[in-house]
Amino acid sequence: MNMKKTVTIAGLAILWIGAAHVTAGQDVPALKDVFKADFLIGGALNRNLVTGRDPNAAAIAEKHFSTITAENDLKWQRVHPQPDQYNWEPADSYVAFGERNKMFIVGHCLVWHAQTPRWVFQDDAGNPPTRDALLASMKDHIMTVVGRYQGRIKGWDVVNEALADNGTMRDTQWLRIIGEGSPDKKYDHIENAFRWAHEADPNAELYYNDFGLETSKAKCDAAVALVKDLRSKGLRIDGVGIQLHGGLMHPSVEGLEYAITSLAATGVKVMVTELDIRTQSRGYRGADIGQVSRASTNDPTAAAAETQKKLADRYAEIFSVLLKHKKDITRVTFWGVYDRTSWIGGSPLLFDRDYRPKEAFFAVVKTAQQQ
Ligand code: XIL
């Protein structure tokens, strides 16, 4: 081998090692080790990551996460787009990724008003299905999807976002058609979903998941009432997911503690299921996907040192609350892996657009080490 070639190969090797070093952050501690004694830590994974098209993001997940959630590929629209058509490939890749890395695999989500295909709520003539027909679709969907991953997906978000911010039931097609406008039937769609999920995989943990439980006491109280209802009927519910799509000014520490303690008091596990922090402080604070987009949460100052400092302080504050209540919290999952592929704009996660750990990452690690 001539000298020039040797030098080039050596140079490439250094570059390669350097790149891997930066992207996987080999020199920083792994979050799953940092929080090992406290709770599982993870992130929502998208299709590019689990199918190998974003290897740098995969490296972050492999290094740092002990649990994962599918960002979209197990939602009804993706996995069951037509009555007789299931699309398993992406979800299979997701589950395989989790198994390869020995992660606690979460399924998200079975019954939700959003990202559900139109055919579920409308027949060919455009009419709504009967209560029995909608229950039959729901049962078929849950039995098929949960059944396929029985024993492999360890926990399911069975029902997502069934409550409104003021603590009443969210007005969805599930509620309208199955609940038939009757107060006695207001939980019917939820109870049936939990019943069938348990039937499909008796060993899977089952969760109720929602946003705003940490900002609206009325909504949190309504989630508590829902858990009590399910338990009073002998149905299995293992946990409640506080999504925690937060901002620099919300939730308050008090609101977050209220949610953790009142949910835990019912006996369920509490988990933070979709953590991110938007740095843009104006506008809508909720996480309704009809009202949130990258554009609506964009922040022109996202990269500024001042913003990154605020974000780091905010993450430190939130993790100090989570660590204070670690006996009640089993899992903390970020909604994404790095800023570029987050569903919201600005700078919401711990890794920047180029996969590098941010000041917020180090603030979170420091918070854990100081406890
Ligand atoms: C979001 C995904 O991140 C986006 O990619 C998708 O376009 C819309 O849904 N609450 C939830 C998640 O429970 O499923 C949502 O995920 C974010 C809000």
mmCIF file of C-alpha atoms and ligand atoms in Angstrom:
data_model
loop_
_atom_site.group_PDB
_atom_site.id
_atom_site.type_symbol
_atom_site.label_atom_id
_atom_site.label_comp_id
_atom_site.label_asym_id
_atom_site.label_seq_id
_atom_site.Cartn_x
_atom_site.Cartn_y
_atom_site.Cartn_z
ATOM 1 C CA MET A 1 0.000 0.000 0.000
ATOM 2 C CA ASN A 2 1.466 3.333 -0.916
ATOM 3 C CA MET A 3 1.954 6.120 1.562
ATOM 4 C CA LYS A 4 -0.761 8.354 0.125
ATOM 5 C CA LYS A 5 -3.352 5.631 0.371
ATOM 6 C CA THR A 6 -2.355 4.786 3.936
ATOM 7 C CA VAL A 7 -2.624 8.438 4.943
ATOM 8 C CA THR A 8 -6.044 8.719 3.305
ATOM 9 C CA ILE A 9 -7.369 5.618 5.029
ATOM 10 C CA ALA A 10 -5.999 6.799 8.363
ATOM 11 C CA GLY A 11 -7.601 10.190 7.775
ATOM 12 C CA LEU A 12 -10.942 8.620 6.938
ATOM 13 C CA ALA A 13 -10.736 6.439 10.013
ATOM 14 C CA ILE A 14 -10.150 9.481 12.202
ATOM 15 C CA LEU A 15 -13.030 11.310 10.534
ATOM 16 C CA TRP A 16 -15.268 8.310 10.974
ATOM 17 C CA ILE A 17 -14.378 7.874 14.621
ATOM 18 C CA GLY A 18 -14.822 11.606 15.123
ATOM 19 C CA ALA A 19 -18.280 11.569 13.526
ATOM 20 C CA ALA A 20 -19.433 8.552 15.479
ATOM 21 C CA HIS A 21 -18.075 10.207 18.593
ATOM 22 C CA VAL A 22 -20.080 13.386 18.060
ATOM 23 C CA THR A 23 -23.291 11.788 16.850
ATOM 24 C CA ALA A 24 -23.584 9.020 19.370
ATOM 25 C CA GLY A 25 -22.137 11.295 22.061
ATOM 26 C CA GLN A 26 -19.897 8.466 23.246
ATOM 27 C CA ASP A 27 -18.254 10.767 25.732
ATOM 28 C CA VAL A 28 -21.472 11.665 27.545
ATOM 29 C CA PRO A 29 -23.234 9.456 30.056
ATOM 30 C CA ALA A 30 -26.148 7.343 28.843
ATOM 31 C CA LEU A 31 -29.465 8.634 30.152
ATOM 32 C CA LYS A 32 -30.695 5.107 30.818
ATOM 33 C CA ASP A 33 -27.739 4.602 33.184
ATOM 34 C CA VAL A 34 -28.126 8.008 34.785
ATOM 35 C CA PHE A 35 -31.764 7.213 35.663
ATOM 36 C CA LYS A 36 -31.335 3.500 36.185
ATOM 37 C CA ALA A 37 -32.381 3.549 39.820
ATOM 38 C CA ASP A 38 -35.224 6.013 39.189
ATOM 39 C CA PHE A 39 -37.342 5.200 36.117
ATOM 40 C CA LEU A 40 -37.086 3.965 32.552
ATOM 41 C CA ILE A 41 -36.148 6.660 30.080
ATOM 42 C CA GLY A 42 -36.950 6.729 26.402
ATOM 43 C CA GLY A 43 -38.257 8.394 23.314
ATOM 44 C CA ALA A 44 -40.788 8.202 20.518
ATOM 45 C CA LEU A 45 -39.236 6.693 17.390
ATOM 46 C CA ASN A 46 -40.234 7.485 13.827
ATOM 47 C CA ARG A 47 -40.135 5.233 10.803
ATOM 48 C CA ASN A 48 -36.803 6.496 9.437
ATOM 49 C CA LEU A 49 -35.115 5.642 12.694
ATOM 50 C CA VAL A 50 -36.417 2.097 13.024
ATOM 51 C CA THR A 51 -35.846 1.249 9.349
ATOM 52 C CA GLY A 52 -32.214 2.315 9.345
ATOM 53 C CA ARG A 53 -32.562 5.543 7.356
ATOM 54 C CA ASP A 54 -31.487 7.757 10.243
ATOM 55 C CA PRO A 55 -28.563 5.858 11.776
ATOM 56 C CA ASN A 56 -27.386 8.783 13.898
ATOM 57 C CA ALA A 57 -30.783 9.032 15.554
ATOM 58 C CA ALA A 58 -30.797 5.266 16.039
ATOM 59 C CA ALA A 59 -27.406 5.546 17.744
ATOM 60 C CA ILE A 60 -28.838 8.067 20.208
ATOM 61 C CA ALA A 61 -31.807 5.818 20.958
ATOM 62 C CA GLU A 62 -29.610 2.732 21.367
ATOM 63 C CA LYS A 63 -27.288 4.482 23.723
ATOM 64 C CA HIS A 64 -29.723 6.434 25.851
ATOM 65 C CA PHE A 65 -33.129 4.739 25.893
ATOM 66 C CA SER A 66 -34.427 1.829 27.943
ATOM 67 C CA THR A 67 -37.980 2.253 26.608
ATOM 68 C CA ILE A 68 -39.491 3.314 23.291
ATOM 69 C CA THR A 69 -42.843 4.397 21.887
ATOM 70 C CA ALA A 70 -43.852 4.380 18.203
ATOM 71 C CA GLU A 71 -44.416 7.997 17.211
ATOM 72 C CA ASN A 72 -46.972 7.147 14.500
ATOM 73 C CA ASP A 73 -46.690 3.631 13.126
ATOM 74 C CA LEU A 74 -49.107 1.927 15.504
ATOM 75 C CA LYS A 75 -51.822 4.554 15.130
ATOM 76 C CA TRP A 76 -54.991 3.277 13.515
ATOM 77 C CA GLN A 77 -54.479 5.284 10.333
ATOM 78 C CA ARG A 78 -51.037 3.792 9.748
ATOM 79 C CA VAL A 79 -51.536 0.233 10.842
ATOM 80 C CA HIS A 80 -55.147 -0.338 9.725
ATOM 81 C CA PRO A 81 -55.848 2.078 6.853
ATOM 82 C CA GLN A 82 -58.746 0.098 5.307
ATOM 83 C CA PRO A 83 -61.254 -2.296 6.896
ATOM 84 C CA ASP A 84 -59.498 -5.371 5.529
ATOM 85 C CA GLN A 85 -56.009 -4.014 5.232
ATOM 86 C CA TYR A 86 -53.341 -3.966 7.905
ATOM 87 C CA ASN A 87 -49.947 -2.424 7.247
ATOM 88 C CA TRP A 88 -47.537 -4.247 9.544
ATOM 89 C CA GLU A 89 -44.119 -3.532 8.090
ATOM 90 C CA PRO A 90 -43.314 -0.271 9.898
ATOM 91 C CA ALA A 91 -44.695 -1.506 13.218
ATOM 92 C CA ASP A 92 -42.774 -4.765 12.854
ATOM 93 C CA SER A 93 -39.555 -2.781 12.296
ATOM 94 C CA TYR A 94 -40.321 -0.738 15.388
ATOM 95 C CA VAL A 95 -40.860 -3.799 17.578
ATOM 96 C CA ALA A 96 -37.765 -5.512 16.142
ATOM 97 C CA PHE A 97 -35.681 -2.423 16.942
ATOM 98 C CA GLY A 98 -36.862 -2.513 20.552
ATOM 99 C CA GLU A 99 -36.213 -6.234 20.899
ATOM 100 C CA ARG A 100 -32.723 -5.973 19.410
ATOM 101 C CA ASN A 101 -31.909 -3.380 22.027
ATOM 102 C CA LYS A 102 -33.750 -5.028 24.927
ATOM 103 C CA MET A 103 -36.019 -2.042 25.446
ATOM 104 C CA PHE A 104 -39.429 -1.842 27.125
ATOM 105 C CA ILE A 105 -41.680 -1.485 24.086
ATOM 106 C CA VAL A 106 -44.818 0.656 24.284
ATOM 107 C CA GLY A 107 -47.722 0.567 21.829
ATOM 108 C CA HIS A 108 -49.334 3.930 21.030
ATOM 109 C CA CYS A 109 -52.318 4.017 20.660
ATOM 110 C CA LEU A 110 -55.519 1.991 20.182
ATOM 111 C CA VAL A 111 -58.483 4.347 20.541
ATOM 112 C CA TRP A 112 -58.093 8.039 19.716
ATOM 113 C CA HIS A 113 -60.166 10.630 17.886
ATOM 114 C CA ALA A 114 -57.228 11.701 15.716
ATOM 115 C CA GLN A 115 -55.199 9.822 13.096
ATOM 116 C CA THR A 116 -58.090 7.387 12.680
ATOM 117 C CA PRO A 117 -59.257 6.746 9.120
ATOM 118 C CA ARG A 118 -62.599 8.105 7.990
ATOM 119 C CA TRP A 119 -64.054 4.646 7.281
ATOM 120 C CA VAL A 120 -64.123 3.900 11.011
ATOM 121 C CA PHE A 121 -66.719 6.602 11.604
ATOM 122 C CA GLN A 122 -68.535 6.566 8.258
ATOM 123 C CA ASP A 123 -70.016 3.938 5.988
ATOM 124 C CA ASP A 124 -69.864 4.099 2.177
ATOM 125 C CA ALA A 125 -72.943 6.317 2.069
ATOM 126 C CA GLY A 126 -71.325 8.758 4.502
ATOM 127 C CA ASN A 127 -73.529 7.749 7.443
ATOM 128 C CA PRO A 128 -72.149 7.078 10.902
ATOM 129 C CA PRO A 129 -72.001 3.410 11.911
ATOM 130 C CA THR A 130 -74.365 2.085 14.564
ATOM 131 C CA ARG A 131 -73.112 1.744 18.113
ATOM 132 C CA ASP A 132 -72.766 -2.011 17.652
ATOM 133 C CA ALA A 133 -70.925 -1.654 14.359
ATOM 134 C CA LEU A 134 -68.442 0.815 15.823
ATOM 135 C CA LEU A 135 -67.874 -1.420 18.836
ATOM 136 C CA ALA A 136 -67.279 -4.312 16.443
ATOM 137 C CA SER A 137 -64.635 -2.324 14.495
ATOM 138 C CA MET A 138 -62.969 -1.337 17.725
ATOM 139 C CA LYS A 139 -62.882 -4.903 18.959
ATOM 140 C CA ASP A 140 -61.522 -6.245 15.684
ATOM 141 C CA HIS A 141 -58.811 -3.575 15.638
ATOM 142 C CA ILE A 142 -57.715 -4.093 19.229
ATOM 143 C CA MET A 143 -57.762 -7.896 19.098
ATOM 144 C CA THR A 144 -55.768 -7.903 15.862
ATOM 145 C CA VAL A 145 -53.148 -5.291 16.716
ATOM 146 C CA VAL A 146 -52.579 -6.185 20.363
ATOM 147 C CA GLY A 147 -52.808 -9.882 19.470
ATOM 148 C CA ARG A 148 -50.098 -9.630 16.853
ATOM 149 C CA TYR A 149 -47.582 -8.240 19.328
ATOM 150 C CA GLN A 150 -48.707 -10.257 22.335
ATOM 151 C CA GLY A 151 -45.856 -10.682 24.801
ATOM 152 C CA ARG A 152 -43.631 -8.320 22.817
ATOM 153 C CA ILE A 153 -45.275 -4.927 23.261
ATOM 154 C CA LYS A 154 -45.287 -4.662 27.030
ATOM 155 C CA GLY A 155 -47.589 -1.696 27.560
ATOM 156 C CA TRP A 156 -50.364 -0.090 25.519
ATOM 157 C CA ASP A 157 -51.834 3.392 25.452
ATOM 158 C CA VAL A 158 -55.319 1.924 25.192
ATOM 159 C CA VAL A 159 -57.189 5.203 25.058
ATOM 160 C CA ASN A 160 -55.633 8.521 24.162
ATOM 161 C CA GLU A 161 -57.079 11.963 24.937
ATOM 162 C CA ALA A 162 -60.693 11.118 25.825
ATOM 163 C CA LEU A 163 -61.055 14.100 28.161
ATOM 164 C CA ALA A 164 -61.570 17.800 27.525
ATOM 165 C CA ASP A 165 -59.575 20.508 29.285
ATOM 166 C CA ASN A 166 -62.465 21.378 31.614
ATOM 167 C CA GLY A 167 -62.789 17.799 32.811
ATOM 168 C CA THR A 168 -65.829 16.859 30.763
ATOM 169 C CA MET A 169 -65.649 14.114 28.160
ATOM 170 C CA ARG A 170 -64.026 15.176 24.912
ATOM 171 C CA ASP A 171 -66.649 15.311 22.203
ATOM 172 C CA THR A 172 -65.458 12.592 19.830
ATOM 173 C CA GLN A 173 -67.157 10.176 17.465
ATOM 174 C CA TRP A 174 -66.287 7.382 19.900
ATOM 175 C CA LEU A 175 -68.224 9.117 22.651
ATOM 176 C CA ARG A 176 -71.094 10.263 20.453
ATOM 177 C CA ILE A 177 -71.726 6.943 18.739
ATOM 178 C CA ILE A 178 -70.931 4.480 21.525
ATOM 179 C CA GLY A 179 -72.014 6.751 24.386
ATOM 180 C CA GLU A 180 -75.243 7.705 22.602
ATOM 181 C CA GLY A 181 -75.422 10.995 24.469
ATOM 182 C CA SER A 182 -76.256 9.194 27.694
ATOM 183 C CA PRO A 183 -74.355 10.023 30.903
ATOM 184 C CA ASP A 184 -74.610 6.339 31.884
ATOM 185 C CA LYS A 185 -72.650 5.344 28.819
ATOM 186 C CA LYS A 186 -70.026 8.052 28.859
ATOM 187 C CA TYR A 187 -67.229 5.603 29.658
ATOM 188 C CA ASP A 188 -68.543 2.761 27.508
ATOM 189 C CA HIS A 189 -66.046 3.175 24.679
ATOM 190 C CA ILE A 190 -63.185 3.375 27.167
ATOM 191 C CA GLU A 191 -64.298 0.397 29.258
ATOM 192 C CA ASN A 192 -64.694 -1.787 26.192
ATOM 193 C CA ALA A 193 -61.311 -0.780 24.834
ATOM 194 C CA PHE A 194 -59.607 -1.759 28.102
ATOM 195 C CA ARG A 195 -61.584 -5.011 28.280
ATOM 196 C CA TRP A 196 -60.550 -6.099 24.791
ATOM 197 C CA ALA A 197 -56.934 -5.007 25.146
ATOM 198 C CA HIS A 198 -56.682 -7.189 28.230
ATOM 199 C CA GLU A 199 -58.343 -10.083 26.447
ATOM 200 C CA ALA A 200 -55.895 -9.763 23.542
ATOM 201 C CA ASP A 201 -52.811 -9.777 25.787
ATOM 202 C CA PRO A 202 -53.485 -10.625 29.431
ATOM 203 C CA ASN A 203 -49.907 -9.791 30.415
ATOM 204 C CA ALA A 204 -49.642 -6.366 28.787
ATOM 205 C CA GLU A 205 -49.829 -3.249 30.913
ATOM 206 C CA LEU A 206 -52.697 -0.962 29.945
ATOM 207 C CA TYR A 207 -52.637 2.818 30.146
ATOM 208 C CA TYR A 208 -54.827 5.867 29.770
ATOM 209 C CA ASN A 209 -52.868 8.735 28.173
ATOM 210 C CA ASP A 210 -53.674 12.455 27.909
ATOM 211 C CA PHE A 211 -52.213 15.945 27.730
ATOM 212 C CA GLY A 212 -52.938 18.845 30.060
ATOM 213 C CA LEU A 213 -53.395 16.722 33.197
ATOM 214 C CA GLU A 214 -50.591 18.828 34.663
ATOM 215 C CA THR A 215 -52.149 22.166 33.665
ATOM 216 C CA SER A 216 -55.861 21.597 34.362
ATOM 217 C CA LYS A 217 -56.868 20.251 37.770
ATOM 218 C CA ALA A 218 -60.366 19.611 36.456
ATOM 219 C CA LYS A 219 -58.943 17.421 33.707
ATOM 220 C CA CYS A 220 -56.646 15.616 36.114
ATOM 221 C CA ASP A 221 -59.558 15.011 38.501
ATOM 222 C CA ALA A 222 -61.537 13.616 35.578
ATOM 223 C CA ALA A 223 -58.696 11.178 34.815
ATOM 224 C CA VAL A 224 -58.715 10.118 38.473
ATOM 225 C CA ALA A 225 -62.486 9.506 38.250
ATOM 226 C CA LEU A 226 -61.972 7.472 35.079
ATOM 227 C CA VAL A 227 -59.338 5.261 36.716
ATOM 228 C CA LYS A 228 -61.651 4.682 39.678
ATOM 229 C CA ASP A 229 -64.527 3.776 37.378
ATOM 230 C CA LEU A 230 -62.453 1.218 35.473
ATOM 231 C CA ARG A 231 -61.115 -0.308 38.660
ATOM 232 C CA SER A 232 -64.564 -0.416 40.280
ATOM 233 C CA LYS A 233 -65.673 -2.541 37.337
ATOM 234 C CA GLY A 234 -62.769 -4.927 37.721
ATOM 235 C CA LEU A 235 -61.045 -3.757 34.543
ATOM 236 C CA ARG A 236 -57.298 -3.696 34.283
ATOM 237 C CA ILE A 237 -55.587 -0.311 34.132
ATOM 238 C CA ASP A 238 -51.926 -0.134 35.116
ATOM 239 C CA GLY A 239 -51.007 3.426 34.520
ATOM 240 C CA VAL A 240 -51.838 6.931 33.426
ATOM 241 C CA GLY A 241 -49.612 8.777 30.995
ATOM 242 C CA ILE A 242 -49.075 12.473 31.534
ATOM 243 C CA GLN A 243 -47.985 13.507 28.047
ATOM 244 C CA LEU A 244 -46.208 16.662 29.306
ATOM 245 C CA HIS A 245 -45.867 18.706 26.161
ATOM 246 C CA GLY A 246 -44.579 21.635 28.162
ATOM 247 C CA GLY A 247 -43.255 25.134 27.604
ATOM 248 C CA LEU A 248 -40.898 27.539 29.335
ATOM 249 C CA MET A 249 -43.815 28.824 31.451
ATOM 250 C CA HIS A 250 -45.988 25.735 31.785
ATOM 251 C CA PRO A 251 -46.800 23.541 33.560
ATOM 252 C CA SER A 252 -46.265 25.013 37.022
ATOM 253 C CA VAL A 253 -44.357 22.841 39.470
ATOM 254 C CA GLU A 254 -47.480 22.799 41.598
ATOM 255 C CA GLY A 255 -49.679 21.624 38.713
ATOM 256 C CA LEU A 256 -47.257 18.855 37.817
ATOM 257 C CA GLU A 257 -47.033 17.693 41.421
ATOM 258 C CA TYR A 258 -50.810 17.773 41.745
ATOM 259 C CA ALA A 259 -51.145 15.500 38.724
ATOM 260 C CA ILE A 260 -48.467 13.036 39.851
ATOM 261 C CA THR A 261 -49.727 12.751 43.422
ATOM 262 C CA SER A 262 -53.434 12.594 42.682
ATOM 263 C CA LEU A 263 -53.016 9.995 39.941
ATOM 264 C CA ALA A 264 -50.619 7.929 42.047
ATOM 265 C CA ALA A 265 -53.095 8.010 44.936
ATOM 266 C CA THR A 266 -55.487 5.872 42.857
ATOM 267 C CA GLY A 267 -52.845 3.141 42.846
ATOM 268 C CA VAL A 268 -51.812 3.354 39.193
ATOM 269 C CA LYS A 269 -48.307 3.873 37.894
ATOM 270 C CA VAL A 270 -47.672 7.385 36.659
ATOM 271 C CA MET A 271 -45.609 7.896 33.533
ATOM 272 C CA VAL A 272 -44.477 10.885 31.556
ATOM 273 C CA THR A 273 -45.134 9.721 28.037
ATOM 274 C CA GLU A 274 -44.481 12.529 25.552
ATOM 275 C CA LEU A 275 -42.071 15.012 27.098
ATOM 276 C CA ASP A 276 -40.912 18.013 25.109
ATOM 277 C CA ILE A 277 -40.605 21.721 25.866
ATOM 278 C CA ARG A 278 -41.487 24.385 23.360
ATOM 279 C CA THR A 279 -39.393 27.504 23.671
ATOM 280 C CA GLN A 280 -41.938 29.682 21.871
ATOM 281 C CA SER A 281 -43.961 31.222 24.685
ATOM 282 C CA ARG A 282 -46.887 32.816 22.821
ATOM 283 C CA GLY A 283 -50.016 31.093 21.628
ATOM 284 C CA TYR A 284 -51.883 27.874 22.377
ATOM 285 C CA ARG A 285 -50.372 25.808 25.181
ATOM 286 C CA GLY A 286 -52.178 22.512 24.719
ATOM 287 C CA ALA A 287 -51.153 19.537 22.619
ATOM 288 C CA ASP A 288 -54.217 19.014 20.443
ATOM 289 C CA ILE A 289 -52.709 17.906 17.149
ATOM 290 C CA GLY A 290 -55.356 19.934 15.312
ATOM 291 C CA GLN A 291 -53.870 23.077 16.822
ATOM 292 C CA VAL A 292 -50.165 22.335 17.059
ATOM 293 C CA SER A 293 -47.698 22.222 14.190
ATOM 294 C CA ARG A 294 -44.032 22.929 13.622
ATOM 295 C CA ALA A 295 -45.008 26.305 12.201
ATOM 296 C CA SER A 296 -47.294 27.278 15.097
ATOM 297 C CA THR A 297 -44.561 26.464 17.616
ATOM 298 C CA ASN A 298 -41.654 27.832 15.615
ATOM 299 C CA ASP A 299 -39.164 29.927 17.565
ATOM 300 C CA PRO A 300 -36.712 32.155 15.665
ATOM 301 C CA THR A 301 -34.585 32.485 18.822
ATOM 302 C CA ALA A 302 -34.352 28.713 19.341
ATOM 303 C CA ALA A 303 -30.617 28.446 18.741
ATOM 304 C CA ALA A 304 -29.674 31.503 20.818
ATOM 305 C CA ALA A 305 -27.581 30.852 23.917
ATOM 306 C CA GLU A 306 -30.147 32.642 26.056
ATOM 307 C CA THR A 307 -32.947 30.371 24.854
ATOM 308 C CA GLN A 308 -30.835 27.270 25.362
ATOM 309 C CA LYS A 309 -30.083 28.387 28.906
ATOM 310 C CA LYS A 310 -33.794 28.893 29.638
ATOM 311 C CA LEU A 311 -34.568 25.499 28.173
ATOM 312 C CA ALA A 312 -31.855 23.858 30.268
ATOM 313 C CA ASP A 313 -33.177 25.491 33.446
ATOM 314 C CA ARG A 314 -36.703 24.414 32.620
ATOM 315 C CA TYR A 315 -35.677 20.817 31.959
ATOM 316 C CA ALA A 316 -33.730 20.803 35.226
ATOM 317 C CA GLU A 317 -36.789 22.055 37.085
ATOM 318 C CA ILE A 318 -39.071 19.443 35.552
ATOM 319 C CA PHE A 319 -36.644 16.597 36.219
ATOM 320 C CA SER A 320 -36.180 17.715 39.804
ATOM 321 C CA VAL A 321 -39.961 17.318 40.249
ATOM 322 C CA LEU A 322 -39.942 13.931 38.511
ATOM 323 C CA LEU A 323 -37.063 12.712 40.650
ATOM 324 C CA LYS A 324 -38.740 13.965 43.806
ATOM 325 C CA HIS A 325 -41.707 11.725 42.912
ATOM 326 C CA LYS A 326 -39.708 8.847 41.480
ATOM 327 C CA LYS A 327 -41.424 6.294 43.699
ATOM 328 C CA ASP A 328 -44.626 6.943 41.721
ATOM 329 C CA ILE A 329 -43.067 7.364 38.266
ATOM 330 C CA THR A 330 -42.065 4.338 36.245
ATOM 331 C CA ARG A 331 -41.097 5.884 32.924
ATOM 332 C CA VAL A 332 -40.175 9.170 31.286
ATOM 333 C CA THR A 333 -40.392 9.235 27.486
ATOM 334 C CA PHE A 334 -39.410 12.157 25.263
ATOM 335 C CA TRP A 335 -41.607 12.815 22.253
ATOM 336 C CA GLY A 336 -38.851 12.391 19.700
ATOM 337 C CA VAL A 337 -35.099 11.982 19.663
ATOM 338 C CA TYR A 338 -33.566 15.196 18.323
ATOM 339 C CA ASP A 339 -34.830 18.628 17.342
ATOM 340 C CA ARG A 340 -34.831 18.255 13.565
ATOM 341 C CA THR A 341 -37.471 15.529 13.531
ATOM 342 C CA SER A 342 -39.613 16.760 16.415
ATOM 343 C CA TRP A 343 -43.299 17.346 15.647
ATOM 344 C CA ILE A 344 -42.938 20.872 17.046
ATOM 345 C CA GLY A 345 -40.668 23.713 16.032
ATOM 346 C CA GLY A 346 -38.041 25.525 18.044
ATOM 347 C CA SER A 347 -35.709 23.498 20.184
ATOM 348 C CA PRO A 348 -37.827 21.117 22.250
ATOM 349 C CA LEU A 349 -35.591 18.089 22.950
ATOM 350 C CA LEU A 350 -32.207 17.252 24.511
ATOM 351 C CA PHE A 351 -30.346 16.708 21.218
ATOM 352 C CA ASP A 352 -29.978 19.440 18.611
ATOM 353 C CA ARG A 353 -30.673 19.358 14.886
ATOM 354 C CA ASP A 354 -27.226 17.838 14.305
ATOM 355 C CA TYR A 355 -27.616 15.104 16.922
ATOM 356 C CA ARG A 356 -25.462 16.838 19.509
ATOM 357 C CA PRO A 357 -26.422 16.853 23.202
ATOM 358 C CA LYS A 358 -27.538 20.346 24.205
ATOM 359 C CA GLU A 359 -27.089 22.329 27.403
ATOM 360 C CA ALA A 360 -30.481 20.904 28.436
ATOM 361 C CA PHE A 361 -29.047 17.377 28.193
ATOM 362 C CA PHE A 362 -26.263 18.235 30.617
ATOM 363 C CA ALA A 363 -28.700 20.031 32.925
ATOM 364 C CA VAL A 364 -30.840 16.902 33.126
ATOM 365 C CA VAL A 365 -27.820 14.704 33.876
ATOM 366 C CA LYS A 366 -26.635 17.133 36.540
ATOM 367 C CA THR A 367 -30.074 17.196 38.154
ATOM 368 C CA ALA A 368 -29.999 13.417 38.453
ATOM 369 C CA GLN A 369 -26.470 13.383 39.819
ATOM 370 C CA GLN A 370 -27.294 15.986 42.461
ATOM 371 C CA GLN A 371 -30.254 14.153 43.920
HETATM 372 C C1 XIL B 1 -47.971 13.486 16.801
HETATM 373 C C2 XIL B 1 -46.769 13.023 15.976
HETATM 374 O O1 XIL B 1 -45.600 13.370 16.668
HETATM 375 C C3 XIL B 1 -46.791 13.680 14.624
HETATM 376 O O2 XIL B 1 -45.759 13.150 13.800
HETATM 377 C C4 XIL B 1 -48.144 13.459 13.955
HETATM 378 O O3 XIL B 1 -48.191 14.147 12.725
HETATM 379 C C5 XIL B 1 -49.271 13.919 14.854
HETATM 380 O O4 XIL B 1 -49.171 13.256 16.112
HETATM 381 N N1 XIL B 1 -50.247 13.639 21.378
HETATM 382 C C6 XIL B 1 -50.100 12.327 21.031
HETATM 383 C C7 XIL B 1 -49.190 11.964 19.909
HETATM 384 O O5 XIL B 1 -50.625 11.451 21.723
HETATM 385 O O6 XIL B 1 -49.632 10.822 19.230
HETATM 386 C C8 XIL B 1 -49.007 13.118 18.941
HETATM 387 O O7 XIL B 1 -48.012 12.734 17.999
HETATM 388 C C9 XIL B 1 -48.631 14.379 19.671
HETATM 389 C C10 XIL B 1 -49.688 14.760 20.677
#
